[in-house]
Amino acid sequence: NAGVTQTPKFQVLKTGQSMTLQCAQDMNHNSMYWYRQDPGMGLRLIYYSASEGTTDKGEVPNGYNVSRLNKREFSLRLESAAPSQTSVYFCASNQHRERVLFGPGTRLTVT
Amino acid sequence: AQTVTQSQPEMSVQEAETVTLSCTYDTSESDYYLFWYKQPPSRQMILVIRQEAYKQQNATENRFSVNFQKAAKSFSLKISDSQLGDAAMYFCAYRDTGTASKLTFGTGTRLQVTL
């Protein structure tokens, strides 16, 4: 059981470039989430997917898109990266009412 | 919308002593979950302890315990016999009981453990 995996672990982008952060879980969880963590602000929810085939906006969705490719995978796309998107990104998953498990995070820097 | 407030940006405790981290939250729901997560320098989010709002008994996990005051909307974490490995960021989090278990986090408390 790998749990929740994220790729890449680190990424540097120039303003305006695009990229996709990948997330996968092998626990057959229905729900998956993307959070960002900025200094002094805790983790904030970007998007979530309550079940395969559904996605919904969280607290800070602007500038991002998501795809729930299948039950295992939930990707986060930055179409045109901005310096304000410099952050640490966490993917997470869970089954209803069970504990939420987090991936190891991706540190993204946009210059 | 639910909010979670951690008013202590940093705390310090001596090894083997006890420290309490504070958390307050705001919600109109009667049934929900509260959590404390630990984030060491590795950035991994580690669940420390969980409390269901319908349970009156305070949760405990070894050296970690909570003081859950539902009416006051307060949820503090007590760490007993502090160890050097307890040094980390600690986040308080709220989760509703809906199908999608979205977490709302506080801003965190950085705990230092000194010899």
Short mmCIF file of C-alpha atoms in Angstrom, two decimals:
data_model
loop_
_atom_site.label_atom_id
_atom_site.label_comp_id
_atom_site.label_asym_id
_atom_site.label_seq_id
_atom_site.Cartn_x
_atom_site.Cartn_y
_atom_site.Cartn_z
CA ASN A 1 0.00 0.00 0.00
CA ALA A 2 1.65 3.22 -1.18
CA GLY A 3 -1.13 5.40 0.29
CA VAL A 4 -1.36 8.80 -1.43
CA THR A 5 1.39 9.60 -3.91
CA GLN A 6 2.14 12.92 -5.59
CA THR A 7 4.38 13.87 -8.47
CA PRO A 8 6.52 15.84 -8.81
CA LYS A 9 8.00 16.59 -5.37
CA PHE A 10 9.48 19.90 -6.50
CA GLN A 11 8.85 22.14 -9.50
CA VAL A 12 10.00 25.56 -10.66
CA LEU A 13 7.93 27.34 -13.30
CA LYS A 14 8.18 30.66 -15.06
CA THR A 15 5.18 32.97 -15.02
CA GLY A 16 2.72 31.94 -17.71
CA GLN A 17 3.87 28.32 -17.97
CA SER A 18 1.44 25.49 -17.41
CA MET A 19 1.78 22.24 -15.54
CA THR A 20 -0.20 19.41 -14.01
CA LEU A 21 0.29 18.01 -10.53
CA GLN A 22 -0.52 14.34 -10.32
CA CYS A 23 -2.06 12.50 -7.39
CA ALA A 24 -2.97 8.86 -6.97
CA GLN A 25 -4.28 6.72 -4.12
CA ASP A 26 -4.45 2.95 -3.89
CA MET A 27 -6.92 2.67 -1.00
CA ASN A 28 -10.11 2.66 -3.10
CA HIS A 29 -11.19 5.95 -1.52
CA ASN A 30 -14.16 7.76 -2.97
CA SER A 31 -13.13 11.31 -2.03
CA MET A 32 -10.01 13.20 -3.03
CA TYR A 33 -8.82 16.74 -2.30
CA TRP A 34 -6.26 19.34 -3.29
CA TYR A 35 -4.99 21.80 -0.67
CA ARG A 36 -2.39 24.52 -0.78
CA GLN A 37 -0.25 25.59 2.14
CA ASP A 38 1.16 29.08 2.41
CA PRO A 39 3.24 30.48 5.29
CA GLY A 40 1.05 31.67 8.15
CA MET A 41 -2.18 30.54 6.50
CA GLY A 42 -2.53 26.83 7.18
CA LEU A 43 -3.92 24.57 4.48
CA ARG A 44 -6.70 25.81 2.23
CA LEU A 45 -8.92 23.69 0.01
CA ILE A 46 -8.59 24.32 -3.72
CA TYR A 47 -10.85 21.64 -5.23
CA TYR A 48 -12.29 18.35 -4.16
CA SER A 49 -13.96 15.32 -5.67
CA ALA A 50 -16.54 13.61 -3.49
CA SER A 51 -16.73 10.65 -5.85
CA GLU A 52 -15.52 9.51 -9.24
CA GLY A 53 -16.98 11.76 -11.92
CA THR A 54 -17.65 14.76 -9.68
CA THR A 55 -15.53 17.79 -8.80
CA ASP A 56 -16.32 20.91 -6.79
CA LYS A 57 -14.63 24.17 -5.92
CA GLY A 58 -13.13 24.72 -2.53
CA GLU A 59 -12.07 27.92 -0.83
CA VAL A 60 -9.40 29.08 -3.33
CA PRO A 61 -10.15 27.62 -6.82
CA ASN A 62 -9.16 30.58 -9.02
CA GLY A 63 -6.33 29.80 -11.44
CA TYR A 64 -6.71 26.02 -11.15
CA ASN A 65 -8.54 23.19 -12.85
CA VAL A 66 -8.91 19.58 -11.79
CA SER A 67 -9.67 16.24 -13.36
CA ARG A 68 -10.85 13.11 -11.58
CA LEU A 69 -9.44 10.76 -14.17
CA ASN A 70 -10.72 7.63 -12.43
CA LYS A 71 -11.25 6.52 -8.87
CA ARG A 72 -7.50 6.41 -8.19
CA GLU A 73 -6.28 9.64 -9.78
CA PHE A 74 -7.02 13.33 -9.21
CA SER A 75 -4.91 15.88 -11.05
CA LEU A 76 -4.51 19.63 -10.52
CA ARG A 77 -3.67 21.85 -13.48
CA LEU A 78 -2.25 25.35 -13.54
CA GLU A 79 -2.97 26.75 -17.02
CA SER A 80 -0.94 29.95 -16.66
CA ALA A 81 1.16 29.96 -13.53
CA ALA A 82 1.47 33.15 -11.47
CA PRO A 83 3.89 34.00 -8.62
CA SER A 84 0.89 33.99 -6.25
CA GLN A 85 0.62 30.24 -6.88
CA THR A 86 4.00 29.62 -5.28
CA SER A 87 3.04 27.24 -2.51
CA VAL A 88 3.17 23.70 -1.20
CA TYR A 89 0.40 21.57 -2.65
CA PHE A 90 -1.07 18.58 -0.84
CA CYS A 91 -3.34 15.92 -2.23
CA ALA A 92 -5.49 13.93 0.20
CA SER A 93 -8.09 11.21 0.11
CA ASN A 94 -10.55 9.43 2.35
CA GLN A 95 -13.60 7.22 2.50
CA HIS A 96 -16.73 8.71 4.08
CA ARG A 97 -16.18 9.46 7.80
CA GLU A 98 -12.79 7.75 7.81
CA ARG A 99 -9.54 9.55 8.44
CA VAL A 100 -8.18 11.81 5.73
CA LEU A 101 -4.74 10.72 4.48
CA PHE A 102 -2.33 13.19 2.92
CA GLY A 103 0.31 12.83 0.26
CA PRO A 104 3.87 14.07 0.83
CA GLY A 105 3.31 17.42 -0.89
CA THR A 106 4.68 19.24 -3.93
CA ARG A 107 6.72 22.40 -3.49
CA LEU A 108 6.00 24.72 -6.43
CA THR A 109 7.87 27.93 -7.12
CA VAL A 110 6.72 30.34 -9.81
CA THR A 111 9.27 32.97 -10.80
CA ALA B 1 -18.69 29.01 6.75
CA GLN B 2 -16.72 27.30 9.43
CA THR B 3 -13.61 28.96 10.81
CA VAL B 4 -10.79 27.63 12.95
CA THR B 5 -8.59 29.94 15.02
CA GLN B 6 -5.23 29.17 16.58
CA SER B 7 -4.11 32.22 18.49
CA GLN B 8 -0.65 30.98 19.46
CA PRO B 9 1.76 31.26 16.50
CA GLU B 10 4.61 29.79 18.57
CA MET B 11 4.95 27.89 21.81
CA SER B 12 7.93 26.51 23.67
CA VAL B 13 8.16 23.69 26.19
CA GLN B 14 10.98 22.00 28.04
CA GLU B 15 11.58 18.34 27.51
CA ALA B 16 9.46 16.18 29.85
CA GLU B 17 7.12 19.08 30.63
CA THR B 18 3.49 19.55 29.58
CA VAL B 19 2.21 22.06 27.06
CA THR B 20 -1.27 22.99 25.88
CA LEU B 21 -2.05 24.31 22.42
CA SER B 22 -5.28 26.27 21.97
CA CYS B 23 -7.88 26.12 19.23
CA THR B 24 -11.31 27.66 18.85
CA TYR B 25 -13.75 27.14 16.02
CA ASP B 26 -17.04 28.46 14.78
CA THR B 27 -19.81 26.36 13.29
CA SER B 28 -23.59 26.15 13.27
CA GLU B 29 -23.51 22.35 12.96
CA SER B 30 -24.17 20.03 15.90
CA ASP B 31 -22.31 17.02 14.52
CA TYR B 32 -18.75 17.34 13.25
CA TYR B 33 -15.20 16.17 13.81
CA LEU B 34 -12.16 17.96 15.17
CA PHE B 35 -8.55 17.00 14.62
CA TRP B 36 -5.02 17.89 15.54
CA TYR B 37 -2.40 17.33 12.85
CA LYS B 38 1.35 17.44 13.31
CA GLN B 39 3.62 18.66 10.51
CA PRO B 40 7.34 18.06 11.09
CA PRO B 41 10.00 19.61 8.84
CA SER B 42 9.44 16.76 6.37
CA ARG B 43 6.08 18.45 5.58
CA GLN B 44 4.16 15.20 6.06
CA MET B 45 0.74 15.77 7.63
CA ILE B 46 0.36 13.33 10.52
CA LEU B 47 -2.92 12.84 12.34
CA VAL B 48 -2.35 13.17 16.09
CA ILE B 49 -5.82 12.88 17.54
CA ARG B 50 -9.47 13.02 16.54
CA GLN B 51 -12.64 13.97 18.42
CA GLU B 52 -16.24 13.36 17.38
CA ALA B 53 -18.50 16.19 18.51
CA TYR B 54 -21.24 13.86 19.73
CA LYS B 55 -18.86 12.20 22.18
CA GLN B 56 -18.59 13.92 25.54
CA GLN B 57 -15.48 12.01 26.53
CA ASN B 58 -12.22 13.71 25.61
CA ALA B 59 -10.03 11.75 23.19
CA THR B 60 -6.61 10.53 24.29
CA GLU B 61 -3.72 8.96 22.37
CA ASN B 62 -0.80 8.05 24.60
CA ARG B 63 0.83 11.37 25.63
CA PHE B 64 -1.68 13.44 23.66
CA SER B 65 -5.09 14.41 24.97
CA VAL B 66 -7.69 17.02 24.17
CA ASN B 67 -9.98 19.26 26.17
CA PHE B 68 -13.13 19.50 24.08
CA GLN B 69 -15.60 22.15 25.25
CA LYS B 70 -18.49 22.00 22.79
CA ALA B 71 -20.50 24.89 24.18
CA ALA B 72 -17.46 27.15 24.18
CA LYS B 73 -16.32 25.79 20.78
CA SER B 74 -12.89 25.14 22.15
CA PHE B 75 -10.57 22.23 21.36
CA SER B 76 -7.15 22.33 23.01
CA LEU B 77 -4.34 19.79 22.71
CA LYS B 78 -2.29 18.76 25.73
CA ILE B 79 1.07 17.12 25.19
CA SER B 80 2.45 15.45 28.29
CA ASP B 81 6.06 14.43 28.89
CA SER B 82 7.18 16.42 25.84
CA GLN B 83 9.89 14.92 23.70
CA LEU B 84 12.30 16.45 21.21
CA GLY B 85 10.43 14.65 18.44
CA ASP B 86 7.28 16.58 19.28
CA ALA B 87 8.80 19.74 17.81
CA ALA B 88 6.69 20.59 14.75
CA MET B 89 3.85 22.71 13.44
CA TYR B 90 0.51 21.69 14.88
CA PHE B 91 -2.71 22.37 13.03
CA CYS B 92 -6.19 22.24 14.42
CA ALA B 93 -8.82 21.21 11.87
CA TYR B 94 -12.59 20.97 11.58
CA ARG B 95 -14.52 18.62 9.37
CA ASP B 96 -18.24 18.36 8.78
CA THR B 97 -20.06 15.05 8.39
CA GLY B 98 -21.05 15.47 4.75
CA THR B 99 -20.18 13.04 2.01
CA ALA B 100 -17.08 15.02 1.10
CA SER B 101 -15.03 15.38 4.27
CA LYS B 102 -13.59 18.81 3.63
CA LEU B 103 -11.17 19.99 6.28
CA THR B 104 -10.91 23.57 7.49
CA PHE B 105 -7.55 24.30 9.11
CA GLY B 106 -6.29 26.83 11.56
CA THR B 107 -3.12 28.78 10.87
CA GLY B 108 -0.97 26.53 13.01
CA THR B 109 1.20 26.70 16.13
CA ARG B 110 4.92 26.08 15.92
CA LEU B 111 6.04 24.07 18.94
CA GLN B 112 9.65 24.18 20.06
CA VAL B 113 10.97 21.64 22.54
CA THR B 114 14.04 22.63 24.52
CA LEU B 115 16.43 20.61 26.65
#
